[in-house]
PDB file of C-alpha atoms in Angstrom:
ATOM      1  CA  MET O   1      -0.448  -2.674  16.600  1.00 40.00           C
ATOM      2  CA  THR O   2      -0.665  -5.919  18.523  1.00 43.00           C
ATOM      3  CA  ARG O   3      -4.148  -5.032  19.747  1.00 46.00           C
ATOM      4  CA  LEU O   4      -5.240  -4.131  16.202  1.00 47.00           C
ATOM      5  CA  MET O   5      -3.972  -7.353  14.670  1.00 45.00           C
ATOM      6  CA  SER O   6      -5.219  -9.598  17.472  1.00 45.00           C
ATOM      7  CA  SER O   7      -8.688  -8.131  17.006  1.00 47.00           C
ATOM      8  CA  LEU O   8      -8.464  -8.824  13.253  1.00 51.00           C
ATOM      9  CA  SER O   9      -7.462 -12.445  13.751  1.00 49.00           C
ATOM     10  CA  ARG O  10      -9.818 -13.464  16.577  1.00 50.00           C
ATOM     11  CA  PRO O  11     -12.294 -16.095  15.342  1.00 49.00           C
ATOM     12  CA  ASP O  12     -14.965 -14.953  17.818  1.00 54.00           C
ATOM     13  CA  ARG O  13     -15.194 -11.509  16.213  1.00 58.00           C
ATOM     14  CA  PRO O  14     -16.714 -10.698  12.846  1.00 60.00           C
ATOM     15  CA  ARG O  15     -14.090 -10.034  10.216  1.00 69.00           C
ATOM     16  CA  PRO O  16     -13.800  -6.360   9.243  1.00 80.00           C
ATOM     17  CA  THR O  17     -15.167  -5.509   5.832  1.00 93.00           C
ATOM     18  CA  LEU O  18     -13.873  -3.273   3.084  1.00 94.00           C
ATOM     19  CA  SER O  19     -14.785   0.329   3.768  1.00 92.00           C
ATOM     20  CA  TYR O  20     -15.346   1.437   0.156  1.00 94.00           C
ATOM     21  CA  ARG O  21     -17.310   0.287  -2.894  1.00 94.00           C
ATOM     22  CA  GLU O  22     -14.904   0.795  -5.800  1.00 96.00           C
ATOM     23  CA  VAL O  23     -12.971  -2.429  -5.202  1.00 96.00           C
ATOM     24  CA  ALA O  24     -10.048  -3.044  -7.606  1.00 95.00           C
ATOM     25  CA  ALA O  25     -10.304   0.429  -9.168  1.00 96.00           C
ATOM     26  CA  THR O  26      -6.511   0.816  -8.945  1.00 97.00           C
ATOM     27  CA  ARG O  27      -6.203  -1.829 -11.680  1.00 95.00           C
ATOM     28  CA  THR O  28      -7.147   0.997 -14.070  1.00 92.00           C
ATOM     29  CA  PRO O  29      -4.997   3.890 -12.793  1.00 86.00           C
ATOM     30  CA  ASP O  30      -6.271   6.320 -15.437  1.00 89.00           C
ATOM     31  CA  ALA O  31      -9.899   5.892 -14.300  1.00 90.00           C
ATOM     32  CA  LEU O  32      -9.837   6.306 -10.525  1.00 96.00           C
ATOM     33  CA  PRO O  33     -13.240   6.953  -8.919  1.00 96.00           C
ATOM     34  CA  GLU O  34     -14.509  10.463  -8.316  1.00 96.00           C
ATOM     35  CA  GLY O  35     -15.032  11.808  -4.818  1.00 94.00           C
ATOM     36  CA  TYR O  36     -11.600  10.743  -3.591  1.00 96.00           C
ATOM     37  CA  HIS O  37      -8.148  12.277  -3.395  1.00 95.00           C
ATOM     38  CA  HIS O  38      -5.993  10.654  -6.114  1.00 96.00           C
ATOM     39  CA  LEU O  39      -2.329   9.855  -5.715  1.00 96.00           C
ATOM     40  CA  ARG O  40       0.014   8.829  -8.492  1.00 97.00           C
ATOM     41  CA  HIS O  41       3.712   8.562  -7.796  1.00 97.00           C
ATOM     42  CA  SER O  42       6.416   7.004  -9.937  1.00 98.00           C
ATOM     43  CA  ALA O  43      10.133   6.482  -9.250  1.00 98.00           C
ATOM     44  CA  VAL O  44      12.931   4.747 -11.136  1.00 98.00           C
ATOM     45  CA  VAL O  45      14.457   2.198  -8.745  1.00 98.00           C
ATOM     46  CA  GLY O  46      16.917   0.328 -10.941  1.00 98.00           C
ATOM     47  CA  HIS O  47      17.718  -1.184 -14.305  1.00 98.00           C
ATOM     48  CA  GLY O  48      17.552  -4.718 -15.668  1.00 98.00           C
ATOM     49  CA  ARG O  49      15.891  -8.035 -14.895  1.00 98.00           C
ATOM     50  CA  ALA O  50      17.769  -8.601 -11.604  1.00 98.00           C
ATOM     51  CA  ALA O  51      16.692  -5.190 -10.287  1.00 98.00           C
ATOM     52  CA  PHE O  52      13.105  -5.891 -11.384  1.00 98.00           C
ATOM     53  CA  GLU O  53      13.052  -9.235  -9.567  1.00 98.00           C
ATOM     54  CA  ALA O  54      14.606  -7.758  -6.410  1.00 98.00           C
ATOM     55  CA  ALA O  55      12.135  -4.857  -6.406  1.00 98.00           C
ATOM     56  CA  GLY O  56       9.160  -7.144  -7.026  1.00 98.00           C
ATOM     57  CA  ALA O  57      10.180  -9.434  -4.173  1.00 98.00           C
ATOM     58  CA  ALA O  58      10.693  -6.489  -1.785  1.00 98.00           C
ATOM     59  CA  VAL O  59       7.237  -5.133  -2.596  1.00 98.00           C
ATOM     60  CA  THR O  60       5.272  -8.384  -2.450  1.00 98.00           C
ATOM     61  CA  THR O  61       6.959  -9.789   0.686  1.00 97.00           C
ATOM     62  CA  TRP O  62       6.380  -6.578   2.702  1.00 97.00           C
ATOM     63  CA  ARG O  63      10.127  -5.876   2.933  1.00 97.00           C
ATOM     64  CA  MET O  64       9.770  -2.432   1.342  1.00 97.00           C
ATOM     65  CA  HIS O  65       7.103  -1.303   3.833  1.00 95.00           C
ATOM     66  CA  ARG O  66       9.014  -2.666   6.828  1.00 95.00           C
ATOM     67  CA  ALA O  67      12.254  -1.021   5.665  1.00 95.00           C
ATOM     68  CA  THR O  68      10.594   2.412   5.980  1.00 92.00           C
ATOM     69  CA  GLY O  69      10.184   1.849   9.716  1.00 87.00           C
ATOM     70  CA  ALA O  70       6.471   1.113   9.521  1.00 86.00           C
ATOM     71  CA  ARG O  71       5.296  -1.814  11.611  1.00 89.00           C
ATOM     72  CA  LEU O  72       3.523  -4.353   9.466  1.00 92.00           C
ATOM     73  CA  PHE O  73       1.671  -7.554  10.257  1.00 92.00           C
ATOM     74  CA  ALA O  74       0.309  -9.807   7.529  1.00 95.00           C
ATOM     75  CA  ASP O  75      -1.306 -13.201   7.787  1.00 94.00           C
ATOM     76  CA  SER O  76       0.879 -14.388   4.885  1.00 96.00           C
ATOM     77  CA  ASP O  77       4.535 -13.892   3.946  1.00 96.00           C
ATOM     78  CA  ARG O  78       3.564 -12.809   0.442  1.00 97.00           C
ATOM     79  CA  ALA O  79       0.836 -10.623  -1.045  1.00 98.00           C
ATOM     80  CA  ALA O  80      -2.184 -12.605  -2.247  1.00 98.00           C
ATOM     81  CA  PRO O  81      -5.859 -11.696  -2.567  1.00 97.00           C
ATOM     82  CA  GLY O  82      -7.578 -11.845   0.811  1.00 96.00           C
ATOM     83  CA  VAL O  83      -4.417 -11.491   2.910  1.00 97.00           C
ATOM     84  CA  THR O  84      -5.061  -9.212   5.885  1.00 96.00           C
ATOM     85  CA  VAL O  85      -2.414  -6.557   6.458  1.00 94.00           C
ATOM     86  CA  GLY O  86      -2.074  -4.210   9.400  1.00 93.00           C
ATOM     87  CA  ILE O  87       0.274  -1.269   9.159  1.00 88.00           C
ATOM     88  CA  SER O  88       1.059   1.213  11.878  1.00 81.00           C
ATOM     89  CA  ALA O  89       3.145   4.333  11.852  1.00 70.00           C
ATOM     90  CA  GLY O  90       3.985   6.975  14.416  1.00 66.00           C
ATOM     91  CA  LEU O  91       5.636   7.030  17.801  1.00 64.00           C
ATOM     92  CA  GLY O  92       4.442   5.619  21.110  1.00 65.00           C
ATOM     93  CA  PRO O  93       0.869   6.601  21.894  1.00 67.00           C
ATOM     94  CA  LEU O  94       0.686   8.504  18.601  1.00 67.00           C
ATOM     95  CA  ARG O  95       1.042   5.267  16.604  1.00 67.00           C
ATOM     96  CA  LEU O  96      -1.951   4.746  14.292  1.00 71.00           C
ATOM     97  CA  GLY O  97      -3.038   1.331  13.054  1.00 78.00           C
ATOM     98  CA  ALA O  98      -4.428   0.821   9.579  1.00 89.00           C
ATOM     99  CA  PRO O  99      -6.101  -2.514   8.709  1.00 93.00           C
ATOM    100  CA  CYS O 100      -6.203  -3.497   5.023  1.00 95.00           C
ATOM    101  CA  SER O 101      -6.903  -6.477   2.818  1.00 97.00           C
ATOM    102  CA  VAL O 102      -5.039  -7.374  -0.360  1.00 97.00           C
ATOM    103  CA  ILE O 103      -7.501  -6.925  -3.227  1.00 97.00           C
ATOM    104  CA  TRP O 104      -5.508  -8.011  -6.260  1.00 98.00           C
ATOM    105  CA  THR O 105      -2.006  -9.065  -7.221  1.00 98.00           C
ATOM    106  CA  ALA O 106       0.070  -9.143 -10.378  1.00 98.00           C
ATOM    107  CA  TYR O 107       2.900 -11.639 -10.782  1.00 98.00           C
ATOM    108  CA  GLU O 108       3.709 -11.166 -14.462  1.00 98.00           C
ATOM    109  CA  GLU O 109       6.736 -11.160 -16.762  1.00 97.00           C
ATOM    110  CA  ARG O 110       7.108  -7.347 -16.715  1.00 98.00           C
ATOM    111  CA  ARG O 111       4.797  -6.285 -13.866  1.00 98.00           C
ATOM    112  CA  VAL O 112       4.708  -7.327 -10.195  1.00 98.00           C
ATOM    113  CA  GLY O 113       2.812  -5.926  -7.239  1.00 98.00           C
ATOM    114  CA  PHE O 114      -0.449  -5.725  -5.387  1.00 98.00           C
ATOM    115  CA  ALA O 115      -3.192  -3.448  -4.147  1.00 98.00           C
ATOM    116  CA  TYR O 116      -4.784  -3.362  -0.765  1.00 97.00           C
ATOM    117  CA  GLY O 117      -8.045  -1.822   0.291  1.00 96.00           C
ATOM    118  CA  THR O 118      -8.997  -0.278   3.592  1.00 95.00           C
ATOM    119  CA  LEU O 119     -10.997  -2.248   6.127  1.00 95.00           C
ATOM    120  CA  THR O 120     -13.389  -0.825   8.693  1.00 91.00           C
ATOM    121  CA  GLY O 121     -11.295   0.824  11.390  1.00 89.00           C
ATOM    122  CA  HIS O 122      -8.780   2.318   8.955  1.00 91.00           C
ATOM    123  CA  PRO O 123      -8.431   6.119   9.285  1.00 91.00           C
ATOM    124  CA  GLU O 124      -8.850   6.473   5.518  1.00 92.00           C
ATOM    125  CA  CYS O 125     -11.198   4.833   3.055  1.00 95.00           C
ATOM    126  CA  GLY O 126      -9.923   3.671  -0.353  1.00 96.00           C
ATOM    127  CA  GLU O 127      -7.327   1.590  -2.123  1.00 97.00           C
ATOM    128  CA  GLU O 128      -3.613   1.746  -2.913  1.00 97.00           C
ATOM    129  CA  SER O 129      -1.506  -0.240  -5.366  1.00 98.00           C
ATOM    130  CA  PHE O 130       2.249  -0.796  -5.308  1.00 98.00           C
ATOM    131  CA  MET O 131       3.571  -1.935  -8.675  1.00 98.00           C
ATOM    132  CA  VAL O 132       7.002  -2.603 -10.149  1.00 98.00           C
ATOM    133  CA  HIS O 133       7.294  -2.381 -13.939  1.00 98.00           C
ATOM    134  CA  LEU O 134      10.117  -3.538 -16.189  1.00 98.00           C
ATOM    135  CA  GLU O 135      10.048  -1.152 -19.134  1.00 98.00           C
ATOM    136  CA  PRO O 136      11.227  -2.169 -22.646  1.00 98.00           C
ATOM    137  CA  ASP O 137      14.528  -0.287 -22.221  1.00 98.00           C
ATOM    138  CA  GLY O 138      15.251  -2.145 -18.949  1.00 98.00           C
ATOM    139  CA  THR O 139      14.241   0.690 -16.629  1.00 98.00           C
ATOM    140  CA  VAL O 140      12.649  -0.588 -13.427  1.00 98.00           C
ATOM    141  CA  ARG O 141       9.885   1.745 -12.285  1.00 98.00           C
ATOM    142  CA  PHE O 142       7.968   1.682  -9.013  1.00 98.00           C
ATOM    143  CA  VAL O 143       4.448   3.126  -9.210  1.00 98.00           C
ATOM    144  CA  VAL O 144       2.057   3.935  -6.375  1.00 98.00           C
ATOM    145  CA  THR O 145      -1.568   4.617  -7.331  1.00 97.00           C
ATOM    146  CA  ALA O 146      -4.200   5.396  -4.728  1.00 97.00           C
ATOM    147  CA  PHE O 147      -7.580   6.889  -4.098  1.00 97.00           C
ATOM    148  CA  SER O 148      -8.676   7.787  -0.592  1.00 95.00           C
ATOM    149  CA  ARG O 149     -10.782  10.018   1.583  1.00 94.00           C
ATOM    150  CA  PRO O 150     -10.988  10.505   5.341  1.00 91.00           C
ATOM    151  CA  ALA O 151     -12.844   7.892   7.369  1.00 89.00           C
ATOM    152  CA  ALA O 152     -12.054   9.112  10.893  1.00 88.00           C
ATOM    153  CA  TRP O 153     -12.559  12.450  12.607  1.00 88.00           C
ATOM    154  CA  TYR O 154      -8.813  13.053  12.915  1.00 86.00           C
ATOM    155  CA  THR O 155      -8.144  12.467   9.192  1.00 86.00           C
ATOM    156  CA  ARG O 156     -11.040  14.797   8.341  1.00 84.00           C
ATOM    157  CA  LEU O 157      -9.541  17.335  10.738  1.00 87.00           C
ATOM    158  CA  GLY O 158      -6.164  16.900   9.004  1.00 86.00           C
ATOM    159  CA  GLY O 159      -7.745  18.190   5.789  1.00 84.00           C
ATOM    160  CA  PRO O 160      -5.168  18.997   3.100  1.00 86.00           C
ATOM    161  CA  LEU O 161      -2.290  17.807   5.292  1.00 88.00           C
ATOM    162  CA  ILE O 162      -3.263  14.139   4.866  1.00 88.00           C
ATOM    163  CA  PRO O 163      -2.697  14.008   1.060  1.00 89.00           C
ATOM    164  CA  LEU O 164       0.684  15.699   1.583  1.00 92.00           C
ATOM    165  CA  LEU O 165       1.629  13.026   4.115  1.00 90.00           C
ATOM    166  CA  GLN O 166       0.476  10.284   1.737  1.00 92.00           C
ATOM    167  CA  ARG O 167       2.588  11.731  -1.084  1.00 95.00           C
ATOM    168  CA  ALA O 168       5.598  11.981   1.243  1.00 95.00           C
ATOM    169  CA  TYR O 169       5.156   8.331   2.241  1.00 94.00           C
ATOM    170  CA  ALA O 170       4.938   7.266  -1.433  1.00 96.00           C
ATOM    171  CA  ARG O 171       8.206   9.104  -2.100  1.00 97.00           C
ATOM    172  CA  GLN O 172       9.782   7.447   0.927  1.00 96.00           C
ATOM    173  CA  LEU O 173       8.682   4.038  -0.381  1.00 97.00           C
ATOM    174  CA  GLY O 174      10.347   4.800  -3.724  1.00 97.00           C
ATOM    175  CA  ARG O 175      13.612   5.858  -2.080  1.00 97.00           C
ATOM    176  CA  THR O 176      13.514   2.818   0.201  1.00 97.00           C
ATOM    177  CA  LEU O 177      12.889   0.440  -2.698  1.00 98.00           C
ATOM    178  CA  ARG O 178      15.735   2.003  -4.706  1.00 98.00           C
ATOM    179  CA  ARG O 179      18.059   1.409  -1.733  1.00 97.00           C
ATOM    180  CA  LEU O 180      16.857  -2.191  -1.304  1.00 97.00           C
ATOM    181  CA  VAL O 181      17.405  -2.934  -4.986  1.00 97.00           C
ATOM    182  CA  ARG O 182      20.997  -1.667  -4.784  1.00 94.00           C
ATOM    183  CA  THR O 183      21.914  -3.890  -1.818  1.00 86.00           C
TER     184      THR O 183
END
């Protein structure tokens, strides 16, 4: 992870670029681009304005991701367009780094979150959004929307296992956020 992030932040190296064309497509979750695996996951994480604010803060300050055990580096304490994010998961030498860039954010009265897109060097290619919604009845809902396809030999080799792992991680994020909102 340290090697990945130091290579992203070195001024003498060209900055990685987004590895896909359909930038900001997760803003319209019902019209995700073709040719990718689509992921949509939704979980109720609380109820009321206080739960909404706690969930929104946990998502946009990286607390939710870190609380899952993933290692995360970001060049800002809060999600904002252009912020570089590096996430790694796994154990020891099997830890995989995934560089991303925040594409868009939403800091609204009833909707908070962000989307990041994959940068060159990421094992997948695509975009993922993490949104918290305050519904009219006070329900606080966490929604993950993503489109992706393999970008590395090992994710291509993983075939149908990769989308299952992505869905499992989205569920874990929902459970983690629910726990964070309660505390």
